[in-house]
Short mmCIF file of C-alpha atoms in Angstrom, two decimals:
data_model
loop_
_atom_site.label_atom_id
_atom_site.label_comp_id
_atom_site.label_asym_id
_atom_site.label_seq_id
_atom_site.Cartn_x
_atom_site.Cartn_y
_atom_site.Cartn_z
CA MET A 1 -0.03 0.03 -0.02
CA SER A 2 2.67 2.48 -1.09
CA ILE A 3 1.74 6.23 -0.99
CA TRP A 4 3.44 6.46 -4.44
CA ARG A 5 1.25 3.97 -6.12
CA VAL A 6 -0.08 5.32 -9.43
CA LYS A 7 -3.46 4.95 -11.13
CA PRO A 8 -2.93 3.12 -14.39
CA ILE A 9 -3.71 4.98 -17.62
CA SER A 10 -5.99 2.07 -18.54
CA ALA A 11 -8.05 2.86 -15.32
CA PHE A 12 -8.52 6.45 -16.57
CA GLU A 13 -9.59 5.10 -19.91
CA ALA A 14 -12.03 2.79 -18.30
CA ASP A 15 -13.49 5.68 -16.14
CA MET A 16 -14.02 7.68 -19.25
CA LYS A 17 -15.93 4.91 -20.99
CA LYS A 18 -18.44 4.32 -18.09
CA SER A 19 -18.78 8.04 -17.13
CA ASP A 20 -22.29 9.34 -16.58
CA LEU A 21 -21.27 12.78 -17.56
CA LYS A 22 -22.62 14.06 -20.89
CA ARG A 23 -20.11 15.07 -23.61
CA VAL A 24 -21.71 18.39 -24.77
CA LEU A 25 -18.86 20.82 -24.82
CA GLY A 26 -17.03 21.86 -28.12
CA LYS A 27 -13.87 23.84 -28.38
CA TRP A 28 -15.45 27.26 -28.41
CA SER A 29 -17.70 26.38 -25.43
CA LEU A 30 -14.61 25.18 -23.57
CA THR A 31 -12.75 28.44 -24.54
CA ALA A 32 -15.77 30.44 -23.27
CA ILE A 33 -15.56 28.49 -19.99
CA GLY A 34 -11.92 29.60 -19.67
CA VAL A 35 -12.66 33.17 -20.57
CA GLY A 36 -15.75 33.05 -18.33
CA ALA A 37 -13.58 32.17 -15.35
CA ILE A 38 -10.65 34.48 -16.17
CA ILE A 39 -12.46 37.61 -17.20
CA GLY A 40 -14.08 38.78 -14.01
CA GLY A 41 -11.78 37.74 -11.24
CA GLY A 42 -8.84 39.89 -12.35
CA ILE A 43 -10.58 42.82 -13.95
CA PHE A 44 -13.61 43.33 -11.82
CA VAL A 45 -12.30 42.04 -8.49
CA LEU A 46 -8.47 42.26 -8.05
CA THR A 47 -7.46 45.35 -9.91
CA GLY A 48 -8.29 47.44 -6.90
CA THR A 49 -6.67 45.29 -4.31
CA GLY A 50 -3.65 44.66 -6.56
CA ALA A 51 -3.12 48.34 -7.10
CA TYR A 52 -3.55 49.59 -3.58
CA TYR A 53 -2.03 46.78 -1.58
CA HIS A 54 0.78 45.75 -3.91
CA ALA A 55 2.00 47.36 -7.03
CA GLY A 56 0.34 50.79 -7.65
CA PRO A 57 0.18 51.79 -11.27
CA ALA A 58 2.82 49.03 -12.03
CA LEU A 59 0.03 46.49 -11.64
CA ALA A 60 0.29 45.97 -15.43
CA ILE A 61 3.81 44.55 -14.96
CA SER A 62 2.32 42.32 -12.19
CA PHE A 63 -0.19 40.94 -14.76
CA ILE A 64 2.65 40.39 -17.33
CA ILE A 65 4.63 38.39 -14.79
CA ALA A 66 1.63 36.39 -13.83
CA GLY A 67 0.75 35.81 -17.51
CA ILE A 68 4.28 34.51 -18.19
CA ALA A 69 4.11 32.12 -15.28
CA CYS A 70 0.71 30.88 -16.54
CA VAL A 71 2.08 30.23 -20.14
CA PHE A 72 4.61 27.70 -18.71
CA ALA A 73 1.82 25.95 -16.72
CA ALA A 74 -0.66 26.20 -19.52
CA LEU A 75 1.60 24.35 -21.92
CA CYS A 76 2.16 21.55 -19.35
CA TYR A 77 -1.65 21.36 -18.66
CA SER A 78 -2.25 21.09 -22.44
CA GLU A 79 0.07 18.10 -22.82
CA PHE A 80 -1.62 16.32 -19.90
CA ALA A 81 -5.11 17.19 -21.23
CA SER A 82 -4.17 15.51 -24.51
CA ILE A 83 -3.20 12.29 -22.64
CA LEU A 84 -5.73 12.16 -19.82
CA PRO A 85 -8.91 13.98 -20.94
CA VAL A 86 -10.71 13.34 -17.65
CA GLU A 87 -12.28 15.48 -14.91
CA GLY A 88 -10.12 16.13 -11.99
CA SER A 89 -7.50 18.45 -13.66
CA ALA A 90 -4.03 18.47 -12.04
CA TYR A 91 -5.16 15.96 -9.37
CA ALA A 92 -5.85 13.31 -12.09
CA TYR A 93 -2.61 14.17 -13.97
CA ALA A 94 -0.53 13.55 -10.80
CA TYR A 95 -2.45 10.40 -9.97
CA GLY A 96 -1.48 8.87 -13.27
CA THR A 97 2.14 9.81 -13.13
CA ILE A 98 3.76 10.53 -9.64
CA GLY A 99 1.50 8.74 -7.25
CA GLU A 100 -1.43 8.84 -4.92
CA MET A 101 -0.01 10.87 -2.04
CA PHE A 102 1.20 13.53 -4.37
CA ALA A 103 -2.15 13.54 -6.29
CA TRP A 104 -4.00 13.89 -3.00
CA ILE A 105 -1.96 16.93 -1.96
CA ILE A 106 -2.67 18.57 -5.33
CA GLY A 107 -6.38 17.69 -5.03
CA TRP A 108 -6.49 19.13 -1.64
CA GLY A 109 -4.73 22.28 -2.88
CA LEU A 110 -7.31 22.52 -5.71
CA ILE A 111 -10.15 22.37 -3.17
CA LEU A 112 -8.51 25.50 -1.57
CA GLU A 113 -8.06 27.17 -4.98
CA TYR A 114 -11.58 26.65 -6.20
CA ALA A 115 -13.54 27.07 -2.99
CA MET A 116 -11.67 30.22 -1.98
CA GLY A 117 -11.99 31.54 -5.51
CA SER A 118 -15.63 31.00 -5.49
CA MET A 119 -15.96 32.85 -2.18
CA THR A 120 -13.82 35.77 -3.39
CA VAL A 121 -15.99 36.22 -6.42
CA ALA A 122 -19.25 35.90 -4.42
CA VAL A 123 -18.02 38.75 -2.07
CA SER A 124 -17.05 40.96 -5.07
CA TRP A 125 -20.25 40.24 -6.76
CA SER A 126 -22.02 41.61 -3.63
CA GLY A 127 -20.01 44.82 -4.02
CA TYR A 128 -21.18 45.26 -7.69
CA PHE A 129 -24.75 44.27 -6.69
CA ASN A 130 -24.96 46.79 -3.91
CA LYS A 131 -23.76 49.46 -6.36
CA LEU A 132 -26.39 48.35 -8.85
CA LEU A 133 -28.98 48.73 -6.27
CA LYS A 134 -27.88 52.25 -5.46
CA LEU A 135 -28.46 53.17 -9.11
CA PHE A 136 -32.13 52.61 -8.23
CA HIS A 137 -31.81 54.40 -4.95
CA ILE A 138 -31.91 51.26 -2.92
CA LYS A 139 -29.40 50.80 -0.07
CA LEU A 140 -29.28 47.71 2.04
CA PRO A 141 -28.18 48.15 5.64
CA GLU A 142 -24.49 47.70 6.35
CA TRP A 143 -25.02 44.72 8.66
CA LEU A 144 -26.60 42.75 5.75
CA THR A 145 -23.82 43.44 3.31
CA THR A 146 -20.71 43.39 5.37
CA ASP A 147 -18.65 40.49 6.92
CA PRO A 148 -18.08 40.68 10.64
CA ALA A 149 -14.38 41.55 10.34
CA SER A 150 -15.17 44.61 8.19
CA TYR A 151 -18.30 45.67 9.98
CA THR A 152 -17.98 49.12 11.66
CA GLY A 153 -21.08 48.79 13.78
CA GLU A 154 -21.94 46.52 16.71
CA GLY A 155 -23.91 43.19 16.77
CA PHE A 156 -24.49 40.64 14.09
CA SER A 157 -23.54 41.16 10.44
CA MET A 158 -23.19 39.03 7.29
CA ASN A 159 -22.83 39.50 3.54
CA LEU A 160 -26.31 38.33 2.57
CA PRO A 161 -25.94 39.09 -1.22
CA ALA A 162 -22.77 37.00 -1.39
CA PHE A 163 -24.65 34.08 0.22
CA LEU A 164 -27.62 34.31 -2.07
CA ILE A 165 -25.68 34.51 -5.35
CA VAL A 166 -23.92 31.17 -4.47
CA ILE A 167 -27.28 29.56 -3.92
CA LEU A 168 -28.63 30.91 -7.21
CA VAL A 169 -25.66 29.59 -9.18
CA ILE A 170 -25.88 26.16 -7.59
CA SER A 171 -29.54 25.95 -8.70
CA LEU A 172 -28.43 26.71 -12.31
CA LEU A 173 -25.63 24.13 -12.33
CA ILE A 174 -27.92 21.37 -11.00
CA LYS A 175 -30.02 21.77 -13.98
CA GLY A 176 -27.30 20.47 -16.42
CA THR A 177 -23.95 21.34 -17.96
CA LYS A 178 -25.42 22.16 -21.44
CA SER A 179 -27.81 24.79 -20.17
CA ALA A 180 -25.12 26.25 -17.82
CA ALA A 181 -22.70 26.36 -20.79
CA LYS A 182 -25.25 28.31 -22.92
CA ALA A 183 -25.78 30.79 -20.08
CA ASN A 184 -21.98 31.13 -19.66
CA ASN A 185 -21.48 31.84 -23.42
CA ALA A 186 -24.05 34.62 -23.44
CA ILE A 187 -22.43 36.20 -20.34
CA VAL A 188 -19.03 35.90 -21.76
CA ILE A 189 -20.02 37.84 -24.84
CA LEU A 190 -21.51 40.54 -22.51
CA LYS A 191 -18.29 40.55 -20.35
CA VAL A 192 -15.80 40.79 -23.23
CA SER A 193 -17.90 43.64 -24.77
CA ALA A 194 -17.83 45.41 -21.39
CA VAL A 195 -14.14 45.08 -21.05
CA ILE A 196 -13.45 46.41 -24.52
CA PHE A 197 -15.69 49.29 -23.70
CA VAL A 198 -13.66 49.96 -20.56
CA ILE A 199 -10.48 50.05 -22.47
CA ILE A 200 -11.72 52.33 -25.28
CA ALA A 201 -13.93 54.64 -23.15
CA GLY A 202 -11.35 54.85 -20.31
CA LEU A 203 -8.56 56.07 -22.70
CA PHE A 204 -10.40 59.37 -22.84
CA PHE A 205 -10.29 59.93 -19.10
CA ILE A 206 -6.66 58.96 -18.32
CA ASN A 207 -4.77 61.41 -16.19
CA THR A 208 -1.02 60.51 -16.71
CA ALA A 209 -0.23 62.01 -13.42
CA ASN A 210 -1.82 58.96 -11.82
CA TRP A 211 1.00 56.88 -13.44
CA SER A 212 3.73 58.94 -11.68
CA PRO A 213 5.59 57.40 -10.04
CA PHE A 214 4.76 54.29 -12.19
CA ILE A 215 6.56 52.10 -9.56
CA PRO A 216 5.80 53.79 -6.14
CA GLU A 217 8.51 53.71 -3.45
CA ALA A 218 8.34 50.70 -1.21
CA THR A 219 6.46 51.34 1.96
CA GLN A 220 4.11 49.82 4.59
CA ILE A 221 0.43 50.01 4.69
CA ILE A 222 -0.97 50.06 8.19
CA GLU A 223 -4.49 48.96 8.83
CA LYS A 224 -5.87 48.72 12.37
CA GLU A 225 -3.39 46.40 14.05
CA THR A 226 -1.80 44.99 10.85
CA THR A 227 0.97 46.09 8.51
CA HIS A 228 1.48 45.21 4.91
CA ASN A 229 4.64 45.69 2.72
CA ALA A 230 3.65 47.38 -0.53
CA TYR A 231 5.10 48.85 -3.81
CA GLY A 232 8.60 48.78 -5.19
CA ILE A 233 9.87 45.79 -7.08
CA GLY A 234 8.78 43.63 -4.10
CA GLY A 235 5.24 44.92 -4.55
CA ILE A 236 5.10 44.16 -8.19
CA VAL A 237 6.13 40.52 -7.50
CA SER A 238 3.77 40.16 -4.59
CA GLY A 239 1.01 41.67 -6.76
CA ALA A 240 1.76 39.05 -9.39
CA ALA A 241 1.36 36.40 -6.68
CA ALA A 242 -1.86 37.97 -5.27
CA ILE A 243 -3.52 38.38 -8.64
CA PHE A 244 -2.63 34.90 -9.68
CA PHE A 245 -6.16 33.85 -8.70
CA ALA A 246 -7.39 35.64 -11.72
CA TYR A 247 -5.89 33.07 -14.08
CA VAL A 248 -7.62 30.00 -12.49
CA GLY A 249 -9.86 30.00 -15.63
CA PHE A 250 -7.66 27.94 -17.92
CA ASP A 251 -7.30 25.31 -15.15
CA ALA A 252 -11.14 25.19 -15.10
CA VAL A 253 -11.09 24.19 -18.70
CA SER A 254 -9.22 21.00 -17.83
CA THR A 255 -11.73 20.13 -15.11
CA GLN A 256 -14.46 19.92 -17.82
CA ALA A 257 -12.53 17.46 -19.95
CA GLY A 258 -15.01 14.76 -18.94
CA GLU A 259 -17.76 16.66 -20.74
CA ALA A 260 -15.81 17.68 -23.87
CA ILE A 261 -16.83 16.24 -27.22
CA ASN A 262 -13.26 15.98 -28.49
CA PRO A 263 -11.12 16.52 -25.33
CA LYS A 264 -7.65 15.50 -26.66
CA LYS A 265 -7.72 18.31 -29.21
CA ASP A 266 -10.21 20.87 -27.86
CA VAL A 267 -9.03 21.11 -24.26
CA PRO A 268 -5.41 22.12 -25.21
CA PHE A 269 -6.82 24.62 -27.74
CA ALA A 270 -9.20 26.19 -25.15
CA ILE A 271 -6.54 26.38 -22.41
CA ILE A 272 -4.04 28.38 -24.62
CA ALA A 273 -6.62 30.45 -26.39
CA SER A 274 -8.38 31.62 -23.24
CA LEU A 275 -5.05 32.43 -21.52
CA LEU A 276 -3.80 34.65 -24.49
CA ILE A 277 -7.08 36.53 -24.88
CA CYS A 278 -7.47 37.31 -21.17
CA THR A 279 -3.85 38.23 -20.34
CA THR A 280 -3.89 40.94 -23.12
CA LEU A 281 -7.19 42.35 -21.80
CA TYR A 282 -5.88 42.28 -18.23
CA ILE A 283 -2.75 44.31 -19.06
CA LEU A 284 -4.79 46.96 -20.97
CA VAL A 285 -7.51 47.32 -18.40
CA SER A 286 -4.94 47.66 -15.48
CA LEU A 287 -3.17 50.48 -17.38
CA VAL A 288 -6.36 52.31 -18.08
CA LEU A 289 -7.75 51.89 -14.52
CA THR A 290 -4.71 53.14 -12.77
CA GLY A 291 -4.47 56.00 -15.27
CA MET A 292 -8.13 57.03 -14.52
CA MET A 293 -7.93 56.66 -10.71
CA ASN A 294 -5.05 57.13 -8.35
CA TYR A 295 -4.10 53.86 -6.79
CA GLN A 296 -4.23 55.37 -3.31
CA ASP A 297 -7.93 56.02 -3.79
CA PHE A 298 -8.65 52.21 -3.54
CA ASN A 299 -7.98 52.51 0.26
CA PRO A 300 -10.98 50.71 1.88
CA LEU A 301 -10.57 53.10 4.88
CA GLY A 302 -10.30 56.13 2.70
CA LYS A 303 -12.50 58.55 0.72
CA TYR A 304 -14.04 55.83 -1.43
CA PRO A 305 -14.28 52.79 0.88
CA ASP A 306 -16.31 50.69 -1.60
CA ALA A 307 -14.01 51.39 -4.59
CA ILE A 308 -11.88 48.32 -3.71
CA LYS A 309 -14.87 46.06 -4.17
CA ALA A 310 -15.94 47.51 -7.52
CA PRO A 311 -12.87 49.18 -8.81
CA VAL A 312 -13.71 49.60 -12.51
CA ALA A 313 -17.14 51.18 -12.02
CA TYR A 314 -15.84 53.58 -9.37
CA ALA A 315 -13.02 54.75 -11.65
CA PHE A 316 -15.67 56.01 -14.10
CA ASP A 317 -17.83 57.42 -11.34
CA ILE A 318 -14.83 59.40 -9.98
CA ALA A 319 -14.04 60.60 -13.49
CA GLY A 320 -17.54 62.07 -13.54
CA GLN A 321 -18.84 59.58 -16.06
CA GLY A 322 -21.56 58.02 -14.01
CA TRP A 323 -23.34 56.66 -17.08
CA ALA A 324 -20.26 54.51 -17.99
CA GLY A 325 -19.88 53.36 -14.42
CA SER A 326 -23.62 52.24 -14.62
CA ILE A 327 -22.98 50.21 -17.72
CA ILE A 328 -19.96 48.60 -16.18
CA THR A 329 -21.81 47.91 -12.88
CA VAL A 330 -24.55 46.10 -14.80
CA ALA A 331 -22.01 44.08 -16.95
CA ALA A 332 -19.92 43.16 -13.94
CA THR A 333 -22.85 42.16 -11.82
CA ILE A 334 -24.02 39.81 -14.52
CA GLY A 335 -20.52 38.86 -15.65
CA LEU A 336 -19.24 37.72 -12.24
CA ILE A 337 -22.06 35.21 -12.16
CA SER A 338 -20.38 33.18 -14.88
CA VAL A 339 -17.05 33.28 -13.02
CA LEU A 340 -18.71 31.87 -9.95
CA MET A 341 -20.48 29.29 -12.14
CA VAL A 342 -17.32 27.98 -13.68
CA MET A 343 -15.42 27.86 -10.45
CA ILE A 344 -18.08 25.89 -8.56
CA MET A 345 -18.41 23.62 -11.59
CA GLY A 346 -14.68 22.99 -11.61
CA GLN A 347 -14.67 22.32 -7.90
CA SER A 348 -17.46 19.79 -8.15
CA ARG A 349 -15.69 17.92 -10.92
CA ILE A 350 -12.53 17.68 -8.92
CA PHE A 351 -14.55 16.26 -6.01
CA LEU A 352 -16.18 13.94 -8.56
CA GLY A 353 -12.79 12.57 -9.66
CA MET A 354 -11.37 12.10 -6.11
CA SER A 355 -14.62 10.45 -5.00
CA LYS A 356 -14.47 7.98 -7.93
CA ASP A 357 -11.04 7.01 -6.64
CA GLY A 358 -12.38 6.44 -3.15
CA LEU A 359 -10.30 9.27 -1.56
CA ILE A 360 -13.34 11.14 -0.42
CA PRO A 361 -16.86 9.90 0.32
CA SER A 362 -18.79 8.32 -2.54
CA VAL A 363 -21.64 10.91 -2.11
CA PHE A 364 -19.54 13.33 -4.24
CA SER A 365 -19.46 11.06 -7.21
CA LYS A 366 -23.14 10.26 -7.64
CA VAL A 367 -24.43 11.77 -10.84
CA ASN A 368 -28.05 12.53 -11.37
CA PRO A 369 -29.24 10.50 -14.35
CA ILE A 370 -31.63 13.14 -15.63
CA SER A 371 -29.40 16.22 -15.54
CA GLY A 372 -26.09 14.41 -15.89
CA THR A 373 -24.71 16.53 -12.96
CA PRO A 374 -23.35 15.57 -9.49
CA LYS A 375 -26.35 17.17 -7.78
CA THR A 376 -25.61 16.23 -4.13
CA ASN A 377 -22.01 17.23 -4.64
CA LEU A 378 -23.03 20.66 -5.87
CA MET A 379 -25.50 21.16 -2.95
CA ILE A 380 -22.90 20.45 -0.32
CA LEU A 381 -20.31 22.65 -2.03
CA GLY A 382 -22.91 25.47 -2.30
CA GLY A 383 -23.82 25.36 1.36
CA ILE A 384 -20.17 25.64 2.52
CA ILE A 385 -19.06 28.30 -0.07
CA ALA A 386 -22.12 30.43 0.61
CA THR A 387 -21.67 30.40 4.32
CA VAL A 388 -17.91 31.23 4.28
CA ALA A 389 -18.39 33.97 1.68
CA ALA A 390 -21.00 35.57 3.93
CA PHE A 391 -18.65 35.97 6.88
CA THR A 392 -15.09 36.40 5.44
CA PRO A 393 -13.15 39.50 4.12
CA ILE A 394 -12.18 39.51 0.54
CA ASN A 395 -8.39 40.12 0.73
CA LYS A 396 -7.96 36.90 2.96
CA LEU A 397 -9.85 34.78 0.45
CA ALA A 398 -8.02 36.05 -2.66
CA ASP A 399 -4.55 35.34 -1.30
CA MET A 400 -5.40 31.75 -0.23
CA THR A 401 -6.86 31.18 -3.63
CA SER A 402 -3.57 32.23 -5.28
CA PHE A 403 -1.69 29.80 -3.08
CA GLY A 404 -3.92 26.91 -4.35
CA THR A 405 -3.50 27.95 -7.91
CA LEU A 406 0.31 28.41 -7.87
CA PHE A 407 0.81 25.17 -5.92
CA ALA A 408 -1.20 23.21 -8.52
CA PHE A 409 0.62 24.89 -11.42
CA THR A 410 4.01 24.04 -9.83
CA MET A 411 2.99 20.37 -9.38
CA VAL A 412 1.71 19.97 -12.97
CA CYS A 413 5.02 21.30 -14.32
CA ILE A 414 6.84 18.67 -12.28
CA ALA A 415 4.35 15.83 -13.16
CA VAL A 416 4.27 16.37 -16.94
CA TRP A 417 8.22 16.18 -16.97
CA ILE A 418 8.14 12.98 -14.94
CA LEU A 419 5.49 11.29 -17.27
CA ARG A 420 7.60 12.31 -20.36
CA VAL A 421 10.59 10.45 -18.84
CA LYS A 422 8.62 7.37 -17.41
CA GLN A 423 6.30 6.89 -20.46
CA PRO A 424 7.74 8.57 -23.55
CA GLY A 425 5.78 6.32 -25.93
CA LEU A 426 2.23 7.54 -24.78
CA ASN A 427 0.19 9.12 -27.56
CA ARG A 428 0.31 12.88 -27.05
CA THR A 429 -1.77 15.04 -29.53
CA PHE A 430 -0.07 18.04 -27.88
CA LYS A 431 3.58 18.16 -26.68
CA VAL A 432 5.27 20.89 -24.80
CA PRO A 433 8.24 22.24 -26.88
CA ALA A 434 11.62 22.29 -25.05
CA LEU A 435 9.91 20.54 -22.06
CA PRO A 436 12.95 20.60 -19.62
CA VAL A 437 13.37 24.32 -20.09
CA ILE A 438 9.57 25.12 -19.93
CA ALA A 439 9.03 22.87 -16.83
CA VAL A 440 12.03 24.39 -14.90
CA LEU A 441 10.87 27.87 -15.60
CA GLY A 442 7.29 27.00 -14.59
CA ILE A 443 8.50 25.35 -11.38
CA ALA A 444 10.77 28.24 -10.54
CA ILE A 445 8.45 31.09 -11.17
CA ASN A 446 5.39 29.56 -9.57
CA SER A 447 7.30 28.50 -6.53
CA TYR A 448 8.89 32.01 -6.24
CA LEU A 449 5.38 33.69 -6.41
CA ILE A 450 4.18 31.37 -3.58
CA PHE A 451 6.87 32.72 -1.26
CA ASN A 452 5.80 36.31 -2.25
CA LEU A 453 2.22 35.89 -0.92
CA SER A 454 1.29 37.43 2.35
CA LEU A 455 2.62 35.62 5.41
CA ASP A 456 -0.97 35.02 6.70
CA ALA A 457 -1.87 33.35 3.34
CA GLN A 458 1.21 31.21 3.48
CA LEU A 459 0.59 30.07 7.06
CA LEU A 460 -3.13 29.46 6.50
CA SER A 461 -2.41 27.61 3.28
CA PHE A 462 0.36 25.39 4.71
CA GLY A 463 -2.03 24.72 7.61
CA TRP A 464 -4.49 23.57 5.09
CA LEU A 465 -2.01 21.24 3.48
CA ILE A 466 -1.09 19.76 6.88
CA ILE A 467 -4.80 19.06 7.60
CA GLY A 468 -5.00 17.43 4.11
CA ILE A 469 -2.10 15.05 4.91
CA LEU A 470 -3.78 14.03 8.14
CA VAL A 471 -7.10 13.38 6.28
CA TYR A 472 -5.23 11.26 3.66
CA PHE A 473 -3.57 9.04 6.27
CA GLY A 474 -6.63 8.90 8.50
CA TYR A 475 -9.28 8.34 5.85
CA SER A 476 -8.31 8.35 2.15
CA LYS A 477 -5.43 5.93 2.01
CA LYS A 478 -7.46 3.10 3.62
CA ARG A 479 -10.45 3.72 1.22
CA SER A 480 -8.55 4.15 -2.05
CA ARG A 481 -9.90 2.08 -4.97
CA LEU A 482 -6.24 1.09 -5.70
CA ASN A 483 -6.42 -1.10 -2.57
CA ASP A 484 -8.57 -3.39 -4.72
CA THR A 485 -6.02 -3.94 -7.40
CA THR A 486 -2.43 -4.97 -7.54
CA THR A 487 -1.91 -3.12 -10.81
CA GLU A 488 0.76 -0.38 -10.55
CA GLU A 489 2.75 1.50 -13.11
#
């Protein structure tokens, strides 16, 4: 019962043949899933936190660094997807190459990535939704829109809109992947149109003085009883680490491989296409945003306390273009729903893969025969995500999401290299060019970014991994389906 036993490729192929999931996604639907997850998190959520807490106007450089790190990981993901087109993403890739313990740790990290990512987006959606209500002169009380840590009053408080949007998305996902994909496609068209509008319209309201200095001098931000290192070269790098959550979308494409019509070709295409499209848009929007609005105005304790939750819309408001802010508020409020949809969908498919392998309870792998979706799985996830989103501040969630993403990317770069050495004869419809160089660069830059996350995020995330190891030895190792076979590779 070695912790390094691997799941045979033949076992993955058998799982694919008997899967109850419906193959309904083509390459453009898969690309839309990637764009649907990527566009939103970075542009509508993290541009404010990235500019204020980390890089200032140099946030565009942070996006470039994060994008480069993603390219290396995306190429490795694409090769794996062409070999193992199954749900489970990096978890499944590691299980077929390095071993069960390694796969479990990646899967546990992916739970952190997707769950925290979903919660972050739910909290940000709440910010845009509250701004949308204000357009109609409706204002919810602070205790119903604020987590306890951020609440300035006394007594009970919760972020009710964040809670409710998760419940709404879960109800959509339970109905079926095909209908969810159609809704996502429509929302993606709206979101991309809104982003292009931001770039073009924002150009007319840029104040170049806001870019000076482009790289602010390194300093410390003091909030209540905590201090945070910001700006300078270190701030740019820590900014790249913090906004890495924004790039989770292409990973989400690989979690849907079990529902792709032609996964070996279409999943690699969708991974690379969605990454290139969105990185370009991120860089342009971050330049426009920090040109329109001084990065210090995103201070949650300053003149515009809500700007950090809905940064793009507030930038137009402050520029005196309330009409444009209104358009963006509507587009972001609708657009963030697809981000949340894709993240929860990805999380449920990772649970599905781990449950099929016996590493978590079987309830997570039960697929509803009518809808073709893991209904109970989604309902449990929804309850947890909705509750935590209602009571947790956004900056803590975003940093822990970035840890899970960076950790998974690093492990995939290692695993694809190992598989190339161990099984060079496997049929690969996509191969990473110059693999040793790409893998080393991917491992190095993703690992470096992990150690540039906030200390709190590192400690909480490493604590999460320790809990995962205890769960593995206490529960998963004994119940693994590999216990029923002597076949190992």
